Tab-separated table of C-alpha atoms and ligand atoms in Angstrom:
chain	number	residue	atom	x	y	z
A	166	MET	CA	-20.814	4.428	17.785
A	167	LYS	CA	-18.491	7.375	17.112
A	168	ILE	CA	-14.755	7.111	16.540
A	169	ILE	CA	-12.485	10.076	17.296
A	170	ILE	CA	-8.741	10.318	16.660
A	171	PRO	CA	-6.629	12.849	18.593
A	172	PHE	CA	-3.616	13.638	16.407
A	173	GLY	CA	-0.385	15.498	17.130
A	174	LYS	CA	3.272	15.406	18.108
A	175	PRO	CA	4.434	13.578	21.233
A	176	GLY	CA	3.524	15.848	24.142
A	177	ALA	CA	0.969	17.838	22.113
A	178	GLY	CA	-1.637	17.175	24.800
A	179	LYS	CA	-3.590	14.249	23.327
A	180	GLY	CA	-3.766	12.423	26.671
A	181	THR	CA	-4.680	15.651	28.485
A	182	LEU	CA	-7.592	16.321	26.115
A	183	ILE	CA	-8.719	12.677	26.407
A	184	GLU	CA	-8.821	12.978	30.222
A	185	LYS	CA	-11.143	15.976	29.858
A	186	ILE	CA	-13.392	14.114	27.423
A	187	THR	CA	-13.711	10.950	29.511
A	188	GLU	CA	-13.963	12.653	32.920
A	189	LYS	CA	-17.664	13.311	32.300
A	190	ARG	CA	-18.345	10.541	29.771
A	191	GLU	CA	-18.091	7.013	31.084
A	192	ASP	CA	-19.714	5.736	27.898
A	193	TRP	CA	-16.626	6.755	25.863
A	194	LYS	CA	-13.789	4.216	25.757
A	195	VAL	CA	-10.152	5.018	25.103
A	196	LEU	CA	-7.929	2.718	23.104
A	197	SER	CA	-4.421	4.004	23.829
A	198	ILE	CA	-1.841	2.106	21.799
A	199	GLY	CA	1.049	3.585	23.795
A	200	GLY	CA	-0.772	2.538	26.981
A	201	VAL	CA	-1.401	-1.004	25.703
A	202	LEU	CA	2.268	-1.320	24.690
A	203	ARG	CA	3.609	0.062	28.003
A	204	LYS	CA	1.385	-2.422	29.878
A	205	ALA	CA	2.694	-5.270	27.706
A	206	VAL	CA	6.282	-4.177	28.432
A	207	SER	CA	5.672	-3.985	32.187
A	208	GLU	CA	4.003	-7.420	32.185
A	209	GLY	CA	6.845	-8.912	30.127
A	210	THR	CA	4.540	-10.398	27.473
A	211	GLU	CA	5.697	-11.492	24.006
A	212	ILE	CA	4.282	-8.274	22.492
A	213	GLY	CA	6.010	-6.266	25.230
A	214	ALA	CA	9.338	-7.900	24.426
A	215	LYS	CA	8.922	-7.023	20.738
A	216	ALA	CA	7.874	-3.422	21.488
A	217	LYS	CA	10.396	-2.511	24.192
A	218	THR	CA	13.491	-1.950	22.036
A	219	TYR	CA	11.564	0.344	19.698
A	220	MET	CA	9.914	2.333	22.483
A	221	ASP	CA	13.162	2.766	24.420
A	222	ALA	CA	14.733	4.176	21.254
A	223	GLY	CA	11.793	6.527	20.578
A	224	LYS	CA	10.904	4.566	17.433
A	225	LEU	CA	7.499	3.452	16.250
A	226	VAL	CA	6.708	-0.187	16.973
A	227	PRO	CA	6.301	-2.334	13.794
A	228	ASP	CA	2.910	-2.013	12.092
A	229	GLU	CA	1.964	-5.702	12.405
A	230	VAL	CA	2.410	-5.589	16.205
A	231	VAL	CA	0.323	-2.425	16.509
A	232	VAL	CA	-2.455	-3.608	14.189
A	233	GLY	CA	-2.629	-6.855	16.202
A	234	CYS	CA	-3.038	-4.832	19.419
A	235	VAL	CA	-5.807	-2.727	17.858
A	236	LYS	CA	-7.696	-5.838	16.705
A	237	ASP	CA	-7.397	-7.450	20.166
A	238	ALA	CA	-8.523	-4.290	21.962
A	239	LEU	CA	-11.482	-3.716	19.642
A	240	ALA	CA	-12.642	-7.276	20.224
A	241	THR	CA	-13.010	-6.525	23.950
A	242	ILE	CA	-15.154	-3.398	23.463
A	243	GLN	CA	-18.873	-4.049	23.864
A	244	ALA	CA	-20.269	-1.866	21.084
A	245	GLU	CA	-23.777	-1.654	22.597
A	246	GLU	CA	-22.437	-0.118	25.845
A	247	VAL	CA	-20.216	2.460	24.174
A	248	THR	CA	-21.127	5.868	22.698
A	249	GLY	CA	-17.693	6.517	21.287
A	250	ILE	CA	-14.147	5.239	20.986
A	251	ILE	CA	-11.099	7.491	21.179
A	252	LEU	CA	-8.224	6.025	19.185
A	253	ASP	CA	-5.144	7.439	20.952
A	254	GLY	CA	-2.065	6.696	18.847
A	255	PHE	CA	-3.570	4.975	15.821
A	256	PRO	CA	-2.957	5.243	12.907
A	257	ARG	CA	0.650	6.512	13.050
A	258	THR	CA	1.891	5.286	9.673
A	259	VAL	CA	0.323	5.304	6.231
A	260	SER	CA	0.094	1.519	6.244
A	261	GLN	CA	-1.686	1.624	9.643
A	262	ALA	CA	-4.218	4.030	8.068
A	263	VAL	CA	-4.812	1.481	5.307
A	264	ALA	CA	-5.162	-1.304	7.921
A	265	MET	CA	-7.651	0.888	9.827
A	266	ALA	CA	-9.848	1.150	6.722
A	267	GLU	CA	-9.499	-2.594	6.099
A	268	LEU	CA	-10.709	-3.253	9.654
A	269	GLY	CA	-13.860	-1.312	8.724
A	270	LEU	CA	-13.039	1.567	11.076
A	271	LYS	CA	-14.340	4.887	9.722
A	272	PRO	CA	-13.439	7.686	12.152
A	273	ASP	CA	-15.949	10.539	12.491
A	274	LYS	CA	-13.326	13.186	13.256
A	275	VAL	CA	-9.620	13.813	13.658
A	276	LEU	CA	-8.786	16.313	16.408
A	277	VAL	CA	-5.443	17.861	15.517
A	278	ILE	CA	-3.444	19.547	18.299
A	279	TYR	CA	-0.544	21.655	17.050
A	280	VAL	CA	2.385	22.656	19.280
A	281	SER	CA	5.961	23.706	18.464
A	282	ASP	CA	8.960	21.384	18.952
A	283	GLU	CA	10.206	23.671	21.754
A	284	THR	CA	6.909	23.229	23.600
A	285	VAL	CA	7.135	19.437	23.178
A	286	ILE	CA	10.622	19.340	24.677
A	287	GLN	CA	9.655	21.588	27.573
A	288	ARG	CA	6.437	19.710	28.317
A	289	LEU	CA	7.836	16.195	28.151
A	290	SER	CA	10.829	16.982	30.334
A	291	SER	CA	8.354	18.057	33.026
A	292	ARG	CA	5.607	15.479	32.492
A	293	VAL	CA	4.658	12.912	35.126
A	294	GLU	CA	1.781	10.456	34.936
A	295	CYS	CA	-0.277	8.466	37.393
A	296	SER	CA	1.252	5.052	38.035
A	297	LYS	CA	-2.267	3.604	38.257
A	298	CYS	CA	-4.830	5.436	36.075
A	299	LYS	CA	-2.174	6.976	33.732
A	300	ALA	CA	-3.583	10.542	33.863
A	301	PRO	CA	-0.878	13.020	32.742
A	302	TYR	CA	0.345	15.914	34.943
A	303	SER	CA	2.987	18.605	34.712
A	304	LEU	CA	5.769	19.480	37.149
A	305	LEU	CA	5.496	23.070	35.865
A	306	GLU	CA	3.323	25.533	37.775
A	307	ASN	CA	0.389	25.441	35.362
A	308	LEU	CA	-3.190	24.161	35.096
A	309	TYR	CA	-1.909	20.591	34.896
A	310	HIS	CA	0.156	20.621	38.094
A	311	PRO	CA	-1.203	18.077	40.631
A	312	LYS	CA	-3.040	19.567	43.629
A	313	LYS	CA	-0.894	17.500	46.008
A	314	GLU	CA	2.787	17.096	45.019
A	315	GLY	CA	3.540	13.682	43.464
A	316	ILE	CA	-0.032	12.349	43.897
A	317	CYS	CA	-2.785	11.803	41.297
A	318	ASP	CA	-5.766	14.173	41.819
A	319	LYS	CA	-8.128	11.502	40.510
A	320	CYS	CA	-7.102	8.250	42.177
A	321	GLY	CA	-4.445	9.195	44.765
A	322	ALA	CA	-1.726	6.930	43.344
A	323	PRO	CA	1.909	8.151	43.054
A	324	LEU	CA	3.003	10.039	39.928
A	325	VAL	CA	5.981	8.716	37.936
A	326	GLN	CA	8.059	9.801	34.950
A	327	ARG	CA	7.748	7.882	31.682
A	328	ASP	CA	10.871	6.013	30.488
A	329	ASP	CA	10.633	7.550	26.995
A	330	ASP	CA	10.585	11.165	28.228
A	331	LYS	CA	14.395	11.467	28.357
A	332	PRO	CA	15.532	14.353	26.082
A	333	GLU	CA	17.344	12.136	23.538
A	334	THR	CA	14.337	9.784	23.266
A	335	VAL	CA	11.963	12.738	22.851
A	336	LYS	CA	14.086	13.993	19.918
A	337	ALA	CA	13.859	10.551	18.288
A	338	ARG	CA	10.073	10.451	18.843
A	339	LEU	CA	9.711	13.870	17.202
A	340	ALA	CA	11.773	12.704	14.209
A	341	GLU	CA	9.586	9.579	13.837
A	342	TYR	CA	6.488	11.778	14.036
A	343	LYS	CA	7.697	14.047	11.248
A	344	GLU	CA	8.826	11.245	8.978
A	345	LYS	CA	6.076	8.657	9.465
A	346	THR	CA	3.076	10.127	11.291
A	347	GLU	CA	2.638	13.646	9.907
A	348	PRO	CA	1.971	12.270	6.364
A	349	VAL	CA	-0.930	10.226	7.795
A	350	LEU	CA	-2.962	13.435	8.188
A	351	ASN	CA	-3.166	13.830	4.391
A	352	VAL	CA	-4.236	10.209	4.026
A	353	LEU	CA	-7.027	10.764	6.567
A	354	LYS	CA	-8.084	13.895	4.629
A	355	GLU	CA	-8.155	11.858	1.418
A	356	MET	CA	-10.403	9.374	3.236
A	357	GLN	CA	-12.818	12.349	3.685
A	358	ILE	CA	-12.552	12.216	7.476
A	359	PRO	CA	-13.318	15.684	8.922
A	360	ILE	CA	-10.212	17.333	10.410
A	361	VAL	CA	-10.685	19.818	13.272
A	362	TYR	CA	-7.925	21.835	14.965
A	363	THR	CA	-8.031	22.254	18.725
A	364	THR	CA	-5.873	22.573	21.858
A	365	SER	CA	-5.659	20.483	24.999
A	366	ASP	CA	-7.016	23.519	26.899
A	367	ALA	CA	-10.501	22.966	25.396
A	368	ASP	CA	-13.284	23.597	27.936
A	369	GLU	CA	-16.484	21.569	28.290
A	370	SER	CA	-18.466	23.579	25.692
A	371	LYS	CA	-15.606	23.264	23.185
A	372	ILE	CA	-15.432	19.516	23.916
A	373	GLU	CA	-19.180	19.192	23.224
A	374	GLN	CA	-18.561	20.840	19.841
A	375	LEU	CA	-15.560	18.622	19.127
A	376	LEU	CA	-17.558	15.455	19.779
A	377	SER	CA	-20.705	16.510	17.881
B	225	AP5	P1	2.204	7.469	23.141
B	225	AP5	O1	2.027	6.994	24.521
B	225	AP5	O2	1.031	7.632	22.296
B	225	AP5	O3	3.075	8.800	23.218
B	225	AP5	P2	3.150	10.093	22.253
B	225	AP5	O4	2.385	10.153	21.035
B	225	AP5	O5	4.607	10.289	22.107
B	225	AP5	O6	2.389	11.150	23.044
B	225	AP5	P3	2.498	11.481	24.553
B	225	AP5	O7	1.625	10.535	25.343
B	225	AP5	O8	3.923	11.588	24.979
B	225	AP5	O9	1.909	12.958	24.569
B	225	AP5	P4	0.430	13.495	24.620
B	225	AP5	O10	0.110	14.166	23.338
B	225	AP5	O11	-0.536	12.448	25.099
B	225	AP5	O12	0.634	14.621	25.712
B	225	AP5	P5	0.085	14.729	27.230
B	225	AP5	O13	-1.382	15.006	27.218
B	225	AP5	O14	0.592	13.617	28.076
B	225	AP5	O15	3.235	6.488	22.364
B	225	AP5	C1	4.425	6.081	23.008
B	225	AP5	C2	5.217	5.134	22.136
B	225	AP5	O16	4.430	3.953	21.854
B	225	AP5	C3	5.628	5.658	20.754
B	225	AP5	O17	6.810	6.409	20.822
B	225	AP5	C4	5.814	4.325	19.982
B	225	AP5	O18	7.030	3.706	20.313
B	225	AP5	C5	4.675	3.474	20.534
B	225	AP5	N1	3.458	3.618	19.727
B	225	AP5	C6	2.269	4.162	20.134
B	225	AP5	N2	1.365	4.130	19.127
B	225	AP5	C7	1.996	3.566	18.065
B	225	AP5	C8	1.620	3.263	16.717
B	225	AP5	N3	0.370	3.519	16.254
B	225	AP5	N4	2.536	2.700	15.885
B	225	AP5	C9	3.765	2.404	16.322
B	225	AP5	N5	4.206	2.660	17.579
B	225	AP5	C10	3.324	3.230	18.441
B	225	AP5	O19	0.791	16.114	27.666
B	225	AP5	C11	2.190	16.199	27.778
B	225	AP5	C12	2.547	17.139	28.948
B	225	AP5	O20	2.124	18.450	28.612
B	225	AP5	C13	1.858	16.800	30.285
B	225	AP5	O21	2.746	17.073	31.324
B	225	AP5	C14	0.665	17.766	30.327
B	225	AP5	O22	0.296	18.084	31.659
B	225	AP5	C15	1.233	18.966	29.606
B	225	AP5	N6	0.228	19.740	28.893
B	225	AP5	C16	-0.747	19.255	28.074
B	225	AP5	N7	-1.462	20.255	27.550
B	225	AP5	C17	-0.914	21.410	28.056
B	225	AP5	C18	-1.226	22.768	27.873
B	225	AP5	N8	-2.234	23.175	27.103
B	225	AP5	N9	-0.463	23.693	28.517
B	225	AP5	C19	0.575	23.309	29.308
B	225	AP5	N10	0.903	22.012	29.524
B	225	AP5	C20	0.155	21.083	28.899
B	226	MG	MG1	-0.404	10.402	25.567
């Protein structure tokens, strides 16, 4: 079973690339930490209560909460039915990278998406996502604009804005990324995990290469 980590700033296009990967590959599972945490917040669970204050402030959620979520999610994945796992949003601190290794997870590749801070701010102020399947879309007139205004192309559910996409929260998320997440890339390199640079615009043949 392969393990792939998309890596990049908030709004870099990690979720967009993941949608393209999984659209044609039902045997790939996505473990989205942000998604797991947002679900916990909306369901009002104990984990959600712990995570909410951090997420609302654009801060990273404490490592022990996140590592617990990763362990729980991995336990539900049936390894024999899965070709690959996409770890969306893990590891985001050096100590999470250490915990990843301790859990016996050895990623096959890190897919780094680079975008400027200006692009992040522009993209996140115009991002909407599906309230049901969580696919990301853009309000800008680009490739990622929904075919029908306000409706998910894939499942037809309404599109909504994410609570943490307010400009001041986006600035805080970028600052957390630079301070705590960017250094993780060097740790992953030191772990001899292959690092590949890409964009969220990757087409199917590029995606085949990325996953090989
Ligand atoms: P998470 O949900 O992972 O958010 P993030 O990393 O901030 O990333 P985003 O989902 O905002 O961006 P993306 O890269 O997926 O971009 P997208 O494809 O949507 O985490 C949220 C929070 O959870 C964190 O702040 C933290 O509190 C907590 N958390 C999560 N993991 C954690 C961890 N390990 N430890 C501690 N806390 C954790 O694209 C963005 C927009 O751009 C869309 O509108 C899209 O249509 C558009 N777009 C994409 N690509 C292009 C393109 N090529 N051209 C034009 N537009 C594009
Ligand atoms: Mg995302």
